[in-house]
Amino acid sequence: MISLAELSREIDHLDPIPVSQPRLAQVVADPTADLQQIVTIIEYDPALTSNTLRMANSAYFSPGTRVHSVKEAVQRLGAGRILQHAVGHGIRGRLIAACPGYDLVEHELWRHSVAAALAAEQLSLYAKTRIHPVAFTAALLHDIGKFLLSRHLTDDLKAEITELEQNGRLPYVEAERTILGFDHAQVGGVIARRWNFPDVLVEAIAHHHHPHHPHLGDGDHTALDAVHIGNTVAKIIGIGIGSEEMNMLADSRAARGLGLTPTTLEALCAAVAIELPAVVALFEEEEHGVQHSDR
């Protein structure tokens, strides 16, 4: 059976992400950072600059007037959304792969991740508190641990986890932790930390199934709560359920912390279901645009 330490060593052999992404994440997570710091990081990465301008001028985001500078693009899109899309392009190739360990077919984990990120973003329209700007990216990455752990979940291990889930009436993630000694969310947190993402993003990934973990203490947990709600919304609308069929209830404290009611949660689910095809298509269009510009 694989250990968390062995998985940590595997992470060192994953293809690295562009250094601009964790740098941008650190600035987005810093409440004292200013617009020019964000613009400078983007401008030092030609691919990120090109993609940011392309996104700002896309039919999905453009109100009809084109932007011609990174500063204008950041003002139109917001740094949190730019970070989300930059990271999305970097990890899309990993998340579109099938994850048989979690009964997820090709593209299903990716669509689930985009749905969760979209829900975290749309939360700003329904929540009664400001959502931390890294929440969108954390939601997009929240199940990255499944990508790595899936290949180690043999049929025997899957059977043990499923039996404990069904007979012990445990949520899948708790059955997973009982059998393996850790869960996919913790693995995702290790990956995010190894990639030098800020603590607020790491914790939002590592604890997205348990947003009120005792050791987290006080502070701004809106990113974590938003990722938890985003993951739940994606499952409620039937995207990327896989092995976790019994784990579809939102943590009441997370919902209350964001000021959500059953009615607003239902409205959020409907909004995400409607918007999701366009957002998935947007990532694909941008990906093709990047590939075309590289040729």
Short mmCIF file of C-alpha atoms in Angstrom, two decimals:
data_model
loop_
_atom_site.label_atom_id
_atom_site.label_comp_id
_atom_site.label_asym_id
_atom_site.label_seq_id
_atom_site.Cartn_x
_atom_site.Cartn_y
_atom_site.Cartn_z
CA MET A 1 0.00 0.00 0.00
CA ILE A 2 1.29 3.46 -0.95
CA SER A 3 2.17 5.90 1.84
CA LEU A 4 1.77 9.67 1.89
CA ALA A 5 5.56 10.01 2.08
CA GLU A 6 5.95 7.92 -1.10
CA LEU A 7 3.31 10.01 -2.86
CA SER A 8 5.17 13.15 -1.79
CA ARG A 9 8.28 11.86 -3.54
CA GLU A 10 6.24 11.17 -6.68
CA ILE A 11 5.20 14.82 -6.76
CA ASP A 12 8.84 15.77 -7.35
CA HIS A 13 8.65 13.94 -10.68
CA LEU A 14 5.52 15.71 -11.92
CA ASP A 15 6.04 18.24 -14.70
CA PRO A 16 6.60 21.63 -13.03
CA ILE A 17 4.12 24.45 -13.37
CA PRO A 18 5.26 27.89 -14.64
CA VAL A 19 6.87 29.89 -11.82
CA SER A 20 4.58 32.82 -12.62
CA GLN A 21 1.56 30.90 -11.30
CA PRO A 22 2.58 30.52 -7.63
CA ARG A 23 4.06 34.03 -7.73
CA LEU A 24 0.76 35.40 -8.96
CA ALA A 25 -1.10 33.34 -6.36
CA GLN A 26 1.07 34.74 -3.56
CA VAL A 27 0.28 38.30 -4.67
CA VAL A 28 -3.44 37.61 -5.12
CA ALA A 29 -3.51 36.16 -1.59
CA ASP A 30 -1.78 39.24 -0.15
CA PRO A 31 -4.35 41.88 0.88
CA THR A 32 -1.64 44.58 0.80
CA ALA A 33 -0.63 43.88 -2.83
CA ASP A 34 -1.49 46.47 -5.46
CA LEU A 35 -2.57 46.28 -9.08
CA GLN A 36 0.89 47.04 -10.48
CA GLN A 37 2.45 44.03 -8.72
CA ILE A 38 -0.10 41.77 -10.41
CA VAL A 39 0.45 43.43 -13.79
CA THR A 40 4.24 43.07 -13.51
CA ILE A 41 4.09 39.32 -12.80
CA ILE A 42 1.80 38.76 -15.78
CA GLU A 43 3.89 40.91 -18.14
CA TYR A 44 7.07 38.96 -17.32
CA ASP A 45 5.40 35.79 -18.65
CA PRO A 46 4.71 36.14 -22.41
CA ALA A 47 2.34 33.14 -22.51
CA LEU A 48 0.38 34.43 -19.51
CA THR A 49 0.25 37.91 -21.04
CA SER A 50 -1.09 36.55 -24.33
CA ASN A 51 -3.64 34.35 -22.63
CA THR A 52 -4.82 37.16 -20.32
CA LEU A 53 -5.42 39.54 -23.22
CA ARG A 54 -7.12 36.81 -25.23
CA MET A 55 -9.44 36.00 -22.34
CA ALA A 56 -10.27 39.65 -21.66
CA ASN A 57 -11.24 40.12 -25.31
CA SER A 58 -13.17 36.85 -25.63
CA ALA A 59 -16.89 36.91 -26.40
CA TYR A 60 -17.58 35.53 -22.92
CA PHE A 61 -15.94 38.42 -21.05
CA SER A 62 -15.83 41.30 -23.52
CA PRO A 63 -18.63 43.91 -23.31
CA GLY A 64 -17.82 44.99 -26.86
CA THR A 65 -14.73 47.13 -26.33
CA ARG A 66 -11.29 45.59 -26.68
CA VAL A 67 -8.51 45.98 -24.13
CA HIS A 68 -4.92 46.43 -25.28
CA SER A 69 -2.88 46.28 -22.07
CA VAL A 70 -2.43 43.84 -19.22
CA LYS A 71 -3.54 46.51 -16.75
CA GLU A 72 -6.84 46.95 -18.58
CA ALA A 73 -7.29 43.17 -18.72
CA VAL A 74 -6.72 42.81 -14.97
CA GLN A 75 -9.20 45.59 -14.29
CA ARG A 76 -11.79 43.87 -16.47
CA LEU A 77 -11.30 40.30 -15.29
CA GLY A 78 -9.96 40.57 -11.75
CA ALA A 79 -6.75 38.94 -10.57
CA GLY A 80 -8.52 35.94 -9.06
CA ARG A 81 -10.08 34.96 -12.38
CA ILE A 82 -6.79 35.43 -14.25
CA LEU A 83 -5.02 33.17 -11.75
CA GLN A 84 -7.75 30.56 -12.09
CA HIS A 85 -7.46 30.44 -15.87
CA ALA A 86 -3.66 30.47 -15.84
CA VAL A 87 -3.57 27.49 -13.47
CA GLY A 88 -6.38 25.81 -15.39
CA HIS A 89 -4.34 25.78 -18.58
CA GLY A 90 -1.39 24.34 -16.69
CA ILE A 91 -3.26 21.43 -15.12
CA ARG A 92 -6.00 20.74 -17.68
CA GLY A 93 -3.96 18.00 -19.36
CA ARG A 94 -3.71 16.15 -16.05
CA LEU A 95 -7.34 16.55 -15.05
CA ILE A 96 -8.86 15.46 -18.37
CA ALA A 97 -7.34 11.99 -17.93
CA ALA A 98 -9.58 9.21 -16.64
CA CYS A 99 -9.27 8.38 -12.92
CA PRO A 100 -10.35 4.74 -12.70
CA GLY A 101 -9.48 4.68 -9.01
CA TYR A 102 -12.43 7.02 -8.48
CA ASP A 103 -14.68 5.69 -11.26
CA LEU A 104 -14.22 8.88 -13.27
CA VAL A 105 -14.10 8.61 -17.05
CA GLU A 106 -11.99 10.84 -19.28
CA HIS A 107 -12.79 14.58 -18.92
CA GLU A 108 -15.09 13.99 -15.94
CA LEU A 109 -12.62 15.15 -13.27
CA TRP A 110 -11.84 18.23 -15.37
CA ARG A 111 -15.53 19.14 -15.79
CA HIS A 112 -16.08 18.58 -12.06
CA SER A 113 -13.14 20.88 -11.26
CA VAL A 114 -14.39 23.61 -13.59
CA ALA A 115 -17.91 23.30 -12.13
CA ALA A 116 -16.55 23.68 -8.60
CA ALA A 117 -14.47 26.71 -9.63
CA LEU A 118 -17.46 28.27 -11.38
CA ALA A 119 -19.59 27.72 -8.27
CA ALA A 120 -16.92 29.33 -6.07
CA GLU A 121 -16.83 32.29 -8.44
CA GLN A 122 -20.63 32.59 -8.68
CA LEU A 123 -20.83 32.50 -4.88
CA SER A 124 -19.94 36.18 -4.82
CA LEU A 125 -23.43 36.87 -6.20
CA TYR A 126 -25.15 34.90 -3.43
CA ALA A 127 -22.89 35.05 -0.38
CA LYS A 128 -23.24 37.74 2.25
CA THR A 129 -19.50 38.07 2.72
CA ARG A 130 -16.53 38.74 0.43
CA ILE A 131 -15.02 35.56 -1.02
CA HIS A 132 -11.22 35.30 -0.85
CA PRO A 133 -9.84 35.80 -4.40
CA VAL A 134 -7.82 32.55 -4.41
CA ALA A 135 -11.02 30.54 -3.87
CA PHE A 136 -11.64 30.13 -7.61
CA THR A 137 -8.21 28.61 -8.18
CA ALA A 138 -8.37 26.45 -5.06
CA ALA A 139 -11.72 25.08 -6.26
CA LEU A 140 -10.22 24.30 -9.66
CA LEU A 141 -7.39 22.38 -7.96
CA HIS A 142 -9.37 20.85 -5.09
CA ASP A 143 -9.30 17.29 -6.48
CA ILE A 144 -5.79 17.34 -7.96
CA GLY A 145 -4.93 14.68 -5.37
CA LYS A 146 -7.21 12.23 -7.19
CA PHE A 147 -5.06 12.55 -10.30
CA LEU A 148 -2.02 11.26 -8.39
CA LEU A 149 -3.70 8.84 -5.99
CA SER A 150 -5.97 7.15 -8.55
CA ARG A 151 -3.17 5.11 -10.12
CA HIS A 152 -2.43 3.52 -6.72
CA LEU A 153 -6.01 2.52 -5.90
CA THR A 154 -6.04 -1.15 -6.84
CA ASP A 155 -9.29 -3.05 -7.20
CA ASP A 156 -8.71 -4.58 -3.75
CA LEU A 157 -8.21 -1.19 -2.11
CA LYS A 158 -11.26 0.23 -3.89
CA ALA A 159 -13.32 -2.72 -2.68
CA GLU A 160 -12.15 -2.17 0.92
CA ILE A 161 -13.01 1.53 0.80
CA THR A 162 -16.41 0.89 -0.78
CA GLU A 163 -17.27 -1.81 1.73
CA LEU A 164 -16.41 0.47 4.65
CA GLU A 165 -18.36 3.32 3.06
CA GLN A 166 -21.48 1.22 2.55
CA ASN A 167 -21.44 -1.06 5.59
CA GLY A 168 -19.92 1.46 7.98
CA ARG A 169 -22.09 4.25 6.53
CA LEU A 170 -19.12 6.58 6.28
CA PRO A 171 -18.64 9.33 3.70
CA TYR A 172 -16.27 8.08 1.00
CA VAL A 173 -13.45 10.41 2.03
CA GLU A 174 -13.54 9.13 5.63
CA ALA A 175 -13.53 5.52 4.45
CA GLU A 176 -10.58 6.40 2.20
CA ARG A 177 -8.71 7.93 5.14
CA THR A 178 -9.44 4.94 7.36
CA ILE A 179 -8.08 2.43 4.83
CA LEU A 180 -5.13 4.44 3.48
CA GLY A 181 -4.25 6.59 6.47
CA PHE A 182 -4.82 9.77 4.41
CA ASP A 183 -7.25 11.01 1.76
CA HIS A 184 -7.10 12.58 -1.70
CA ALA A 185 -7.68 16.08 -0.29
CA GLN A 186 -4.55 15.80 1.86
CA VAL A 187 -2.60 14.60 -1.18
CA GLY A 188 -3.87 17.63 -3.10
CA GLY A 189 -2.69 19.89 -0.30
CA VAL A 190 0.78 18.35 -0.46
CA ILE A 191 0.89 18.94 -4.22
CA ALA A 192 -0.20 22.58 -3.84
CA ARG A 193 2.39 23.21 -1.13
CA ARG A 194 5.13 21.58 -3.23
CA TRP A 195 4.14 23.93 -6.06
CA ASN A 196 4.67 26.89 -3.68
CA PHE A 197 1.07 28.07 -3.60
CA PRO A 198 0.10 30.24 -0.59
CA ASP A 199 -1.11 28.65 2.65
CA VAL A 200 -4.68 29.86 2.22
CA LEU A 201 -4.92 27.98 -1.09
CA VAL A 202 -3.20 24.87 0.29
CA GLU A 203 -5.57 24.66 3.25
CA ALA A 204 -8.63 25.19 1.05
CA ILE A 205 -7.61 22.13 -0.97
CA ALA A 206 -6.43 19.94 1.90
CA HIS A 207 -9.56 20.46 4.04
CA HIS A 208 -12.29 20.93 1.45
CA HIS A 209 -14.24 17.96 2.80
CA HIS A 210 -13.94 19.23 6.39
CA PRO A 211 -14.04 23.03 6.24
CA HIS A 212 -14.16 23.40 10.03
CA HIS A 213 -11.19 21.24 10.94
CA PRO A 214 -10.23 22.05 14.57
CA HIS A 215 -6.59 22.92 13.87
CA LEU A 216 -7.46 25.71 11.41
CA GLY A 217 -8.36 28.17 14.17
CA ASP A 218 -9.67 31.68 13.52
CA GLY A 219 -9.08 33.73 10.40
CA ASP A 220 -10.50 34.18 6.91
CA HIS A 221 -11.81 30.78 5.86
CA THR A 222 -14.00 32.00 3.00
CA ALA A 223 -11.72 30.34 0.43
CA LEU A 224 -12.06 26.98 2.19
CA ASP A 225 -15.82 27.38 2.66
CA ALA A 226 -16.20 28.39 -0.99
CA VAL A 227 -14.23 25.36 -2.22
CA HIS A 228 -16.34 23.06 -0.03
CA ILE A 229 -19.56 24.58 -1.39
CA GLY A 230 -18.20 24.52 -4.95
CA ASN A 231 -17.37 20.82 -4.69
CA THR A 232 -20.83 20.12 -3.26
CA VAL A 233 -22.60 22.09 -5.99
CA ALA A 234 -20.69 20.23 -8.71
CA LYS A 235 -21.88 16.92 -7.26
CA ILE A 236 -25.46 18.08 -6.74
CA ILE A 237 -25.73 18.91 -10.45
CA GLY A 238 -24.27 15.49 -11.27
CA ILE A 239 -20.75 16.41 -12.40
CA GLY A 240 -17.90 14.15 -11.31
CA ILE A 241 -19.60 12.12 -8.60
CA GLY A 242 -17.76 8.88 -9.31
CA SER A 243 -17.07 6.90 -6.15
CA GLU A 244 -18.35 9.59 -3.78
CA GLU A 245 -22.07 9.03 -4.21
CA MET A 246 -22.92 9.37 -0.50
CA ASN A 247 -21.02 12.63 0.00
CA MET A 248 -23.34 15.31 -1.39
CA LEU A 249 -24.36 17.38 1.65
CA ALA A 250 -22.95 20.84 2.30
CA ASP A 251 -21.44 21.53 5.71
CA SER A 252 -24.02 23.70 7.49
CA ARG A 253 -21.37 25.85 9.17
CA ALA A 254 -19.69 26.59 5.84
CA ALA A 255 -23.05 27.57 4.33
CA ARG A 256 -23.91 29.77 7.30
CA GLY A 257 -20.47 31.37 7.23
CA LEU A 258 -21.12 32.48 3.66
CA GLY A 259 -24.70 33.50 4.40
CA LEU A 260 -26.21 30.84 2.15
CA THR A 261 -29.72 29.48 2.58
CA PRO A 262 -31.27 26.38 0.96
CA THR A 263 -32.95 28.72 -1.53
CA THR A 264 -29.75 30.52 -2.53
CA LEU A 265 -27.86 27.21 -2.73
CA GLU A 266 -30.52 25.92 -5.11
CA ALA A 267 -30.21 29.08 -7.19
CA LEU A 268 -26.42 28.69 -7.25
CA CYS A 269 -26.74 25.11 -8.50
CA ALA A 270 -29.06 26.23 -11.29
CA ALA A 271 -26.72 29.06 -12.32
CA VAL A 272 -23.69 26.76 -12.47
CA ALA A 273 -25.56 24.13 -14.49
CA ILE A 274 -26.51 26.79 -17.04
CA GLU A 275 -23.07 28.45 -17.28
CA LEU A 276 -20.86 25.35 -17.17
CA PRO A 277 -20.89 24.39 -20.89
CA ALA A 278 -19.80 27.91 -21.89
CA VAL A 279 -16.98 28.01 -19.32
CA VAL A 280 -15.68 24.57 -20.31
CA ALA A 281 -15.78 25.69 -23.95
CA LEU A 282 -13.92 28.89 -23.04
CA PHE A 283 -11.01 26.92 -21.60
CA GLU A 284 -10.90 24.80 -24.76
CA GLU A 285 -11.00 27.85 -27.04
CA GLU A 286 -8.18 29.52 -25.11
CA GLU A 287 -6.16 26.29 -25.15
CA HIS A 288 -6.50 26.06 -28.93
CA GLY A 289 -5.59 29.74 -29.22
CA VAL A 290 -2.41 29.21 -27.20
CA GLN A 291 -1.45 26.17 -29.26
CA HIS A 292 -2.12 28.06 -32.48
CA SER A 293 -0.02 31.05 -31.38
CA ASP A 294 2.89 28.75 -30.53
CA ARG A 295 3.11 27.29 -34.00
#
